[in-house]
PDB file of C-alpha atoms in Angstrom:
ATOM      1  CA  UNK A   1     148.547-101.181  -0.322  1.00 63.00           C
ATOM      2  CA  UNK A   2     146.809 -97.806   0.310  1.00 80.00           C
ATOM      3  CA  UNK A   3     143.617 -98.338   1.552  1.00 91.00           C
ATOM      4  CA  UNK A   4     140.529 -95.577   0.979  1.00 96.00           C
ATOM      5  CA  UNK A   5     138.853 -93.923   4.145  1.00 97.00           C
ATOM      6  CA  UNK A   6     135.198 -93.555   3.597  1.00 97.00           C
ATOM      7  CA  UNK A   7     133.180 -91.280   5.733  1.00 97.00           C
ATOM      8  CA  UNK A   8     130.057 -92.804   6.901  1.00 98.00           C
ATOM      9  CA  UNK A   9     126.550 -91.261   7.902  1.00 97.00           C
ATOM     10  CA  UNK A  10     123.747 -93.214  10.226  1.00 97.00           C
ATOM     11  CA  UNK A  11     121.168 -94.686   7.423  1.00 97.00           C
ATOM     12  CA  UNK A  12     123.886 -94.905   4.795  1.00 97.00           C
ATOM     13  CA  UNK A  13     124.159 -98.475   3.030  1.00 97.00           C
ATOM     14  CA  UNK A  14     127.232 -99.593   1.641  1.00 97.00           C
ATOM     15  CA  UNK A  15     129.216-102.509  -0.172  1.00 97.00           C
ATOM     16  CA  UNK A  16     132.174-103.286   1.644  1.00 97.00           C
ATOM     17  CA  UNK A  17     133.980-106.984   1.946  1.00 97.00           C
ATOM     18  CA  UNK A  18     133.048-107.832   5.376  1.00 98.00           C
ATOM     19  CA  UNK A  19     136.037-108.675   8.198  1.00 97.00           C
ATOM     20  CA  UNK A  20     137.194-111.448   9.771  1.00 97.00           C
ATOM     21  CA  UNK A  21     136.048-110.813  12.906  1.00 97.00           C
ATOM     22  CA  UNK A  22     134.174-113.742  15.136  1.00 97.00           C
ATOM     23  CA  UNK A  23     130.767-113.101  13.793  1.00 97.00           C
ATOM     24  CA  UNK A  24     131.202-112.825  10.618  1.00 98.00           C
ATOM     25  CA  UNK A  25     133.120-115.931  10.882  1.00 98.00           C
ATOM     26  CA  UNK A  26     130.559-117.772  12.629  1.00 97.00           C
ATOM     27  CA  UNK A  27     127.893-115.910   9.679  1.00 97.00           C
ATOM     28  CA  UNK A  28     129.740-117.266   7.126  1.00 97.00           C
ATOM     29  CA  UNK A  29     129.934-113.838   5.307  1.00 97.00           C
ATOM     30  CA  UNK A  30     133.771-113.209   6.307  1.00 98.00           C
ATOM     31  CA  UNK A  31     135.801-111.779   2.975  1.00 98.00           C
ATOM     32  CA  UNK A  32     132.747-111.646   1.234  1.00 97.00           C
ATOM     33  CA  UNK A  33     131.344-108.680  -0.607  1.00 97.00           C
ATOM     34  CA  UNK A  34     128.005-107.596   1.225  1.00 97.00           C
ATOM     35  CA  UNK A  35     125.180-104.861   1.384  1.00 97.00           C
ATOM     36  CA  UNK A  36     125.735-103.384   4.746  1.00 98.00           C
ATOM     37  CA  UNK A  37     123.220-100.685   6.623  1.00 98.00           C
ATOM     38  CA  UNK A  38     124.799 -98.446   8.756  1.00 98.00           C
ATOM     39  CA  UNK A  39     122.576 -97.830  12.314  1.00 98.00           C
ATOM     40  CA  UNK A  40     122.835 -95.895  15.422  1.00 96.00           C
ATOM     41  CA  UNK A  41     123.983 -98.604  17.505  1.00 92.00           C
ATOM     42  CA  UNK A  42     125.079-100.795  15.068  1.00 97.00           C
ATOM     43  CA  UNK A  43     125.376-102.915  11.855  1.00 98.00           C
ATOM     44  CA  UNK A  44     122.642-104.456   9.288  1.00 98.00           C
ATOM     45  CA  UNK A  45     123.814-107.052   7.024  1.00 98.00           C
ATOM     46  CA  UNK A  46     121.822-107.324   3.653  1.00 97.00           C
ATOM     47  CA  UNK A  47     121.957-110.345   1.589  1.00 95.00           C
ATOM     48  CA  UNK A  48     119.923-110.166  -1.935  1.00 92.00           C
ATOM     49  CA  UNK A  49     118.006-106.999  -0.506  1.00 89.00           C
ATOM     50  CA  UNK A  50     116.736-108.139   2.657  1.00 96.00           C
ATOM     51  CA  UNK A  51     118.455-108.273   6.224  1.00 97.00           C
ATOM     52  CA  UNK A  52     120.116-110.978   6.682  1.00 95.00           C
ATOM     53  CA  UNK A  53     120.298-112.209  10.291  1.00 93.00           C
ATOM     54  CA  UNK A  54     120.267-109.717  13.409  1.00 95.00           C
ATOM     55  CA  UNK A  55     122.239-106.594  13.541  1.00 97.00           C
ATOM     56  CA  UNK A  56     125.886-106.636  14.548  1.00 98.00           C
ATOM     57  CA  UNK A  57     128.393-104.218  16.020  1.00 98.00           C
ATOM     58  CA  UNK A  58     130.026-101.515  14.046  1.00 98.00           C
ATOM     59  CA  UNK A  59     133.381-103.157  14.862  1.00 97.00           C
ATOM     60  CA  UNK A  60     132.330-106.800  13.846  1.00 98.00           C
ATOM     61  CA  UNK A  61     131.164-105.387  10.218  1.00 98.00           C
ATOM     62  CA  UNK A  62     134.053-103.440   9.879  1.00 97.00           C
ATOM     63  CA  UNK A  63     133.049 -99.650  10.732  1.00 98.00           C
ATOM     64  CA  UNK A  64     135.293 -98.058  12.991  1.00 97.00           C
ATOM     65  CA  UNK A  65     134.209 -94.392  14.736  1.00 97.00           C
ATOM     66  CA  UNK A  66     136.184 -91.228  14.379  1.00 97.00           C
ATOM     67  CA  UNK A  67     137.758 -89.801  17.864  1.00 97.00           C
ATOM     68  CA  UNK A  68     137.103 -86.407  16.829  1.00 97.00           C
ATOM     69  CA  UNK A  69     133.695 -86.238  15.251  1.00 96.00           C
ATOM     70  CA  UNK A  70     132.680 -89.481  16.697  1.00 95.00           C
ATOM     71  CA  UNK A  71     131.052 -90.316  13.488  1.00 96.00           C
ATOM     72  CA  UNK A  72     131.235 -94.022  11.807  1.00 98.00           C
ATOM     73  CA  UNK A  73     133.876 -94.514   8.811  1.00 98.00           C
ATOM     74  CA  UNK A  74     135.599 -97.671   6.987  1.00 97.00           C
ATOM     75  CA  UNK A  75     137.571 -98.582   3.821  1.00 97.00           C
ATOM     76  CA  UNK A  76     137.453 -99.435   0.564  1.00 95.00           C
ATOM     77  CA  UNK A  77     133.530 -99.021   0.599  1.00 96.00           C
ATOM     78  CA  UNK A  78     131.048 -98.518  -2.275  1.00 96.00           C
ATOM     79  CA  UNK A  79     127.964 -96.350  -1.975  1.00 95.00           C
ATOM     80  CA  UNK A  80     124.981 -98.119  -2.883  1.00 93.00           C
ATOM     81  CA  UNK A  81     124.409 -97.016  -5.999  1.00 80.00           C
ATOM     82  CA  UNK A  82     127.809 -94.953  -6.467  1.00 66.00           C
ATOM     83  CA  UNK A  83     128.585 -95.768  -9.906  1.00 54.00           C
ATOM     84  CA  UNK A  84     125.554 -97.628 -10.776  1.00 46.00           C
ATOM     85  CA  UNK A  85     123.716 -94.429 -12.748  1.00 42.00           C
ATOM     86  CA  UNK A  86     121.945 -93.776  -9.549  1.00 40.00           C
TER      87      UNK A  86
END
């Protein structure tokens, strides 16, 4: 299975089925589809719009960082609002 790259930029917000790493084990939100906010430092979680819970790590949410540009990225991600006429 070939999996997409998607380049990331700080502010961006995304749809992308969330890992199962610890905390999004312990959140409940591992394998599911979920808005997520990418910060500086780290990860927002949106659930119907809003933030749902505290920020996590890149890694916990799934974002990994480039060794060359040092800039975020992940897979199989959808823009919010890629496709949506927006």
């Amino acid at each position: 299975m070939n999996q997409q790259r998607v380049d990331l930029e700080i502010g961006d917000h995304i749809f992308v089925t969330l890992p199962w790493s610890e905390v999004c084990v312990h959140m409940q939100v591992a394998d599911r589809v979920l808005e997520v906010e990418v910060l500086q430092d780290g990860a927002q979680l949106h659930m119907d719009g809003r933030p749902y819970s505290m920020a996590i790590t890149w890694g916990e949410a799934g974002i990994y960082t480039d060794s060359t540009t040092g800039k975020p990225y992940t897979y199989d991600a959808e823009r919010v609002g890629a496709g949506h006429g927006n």
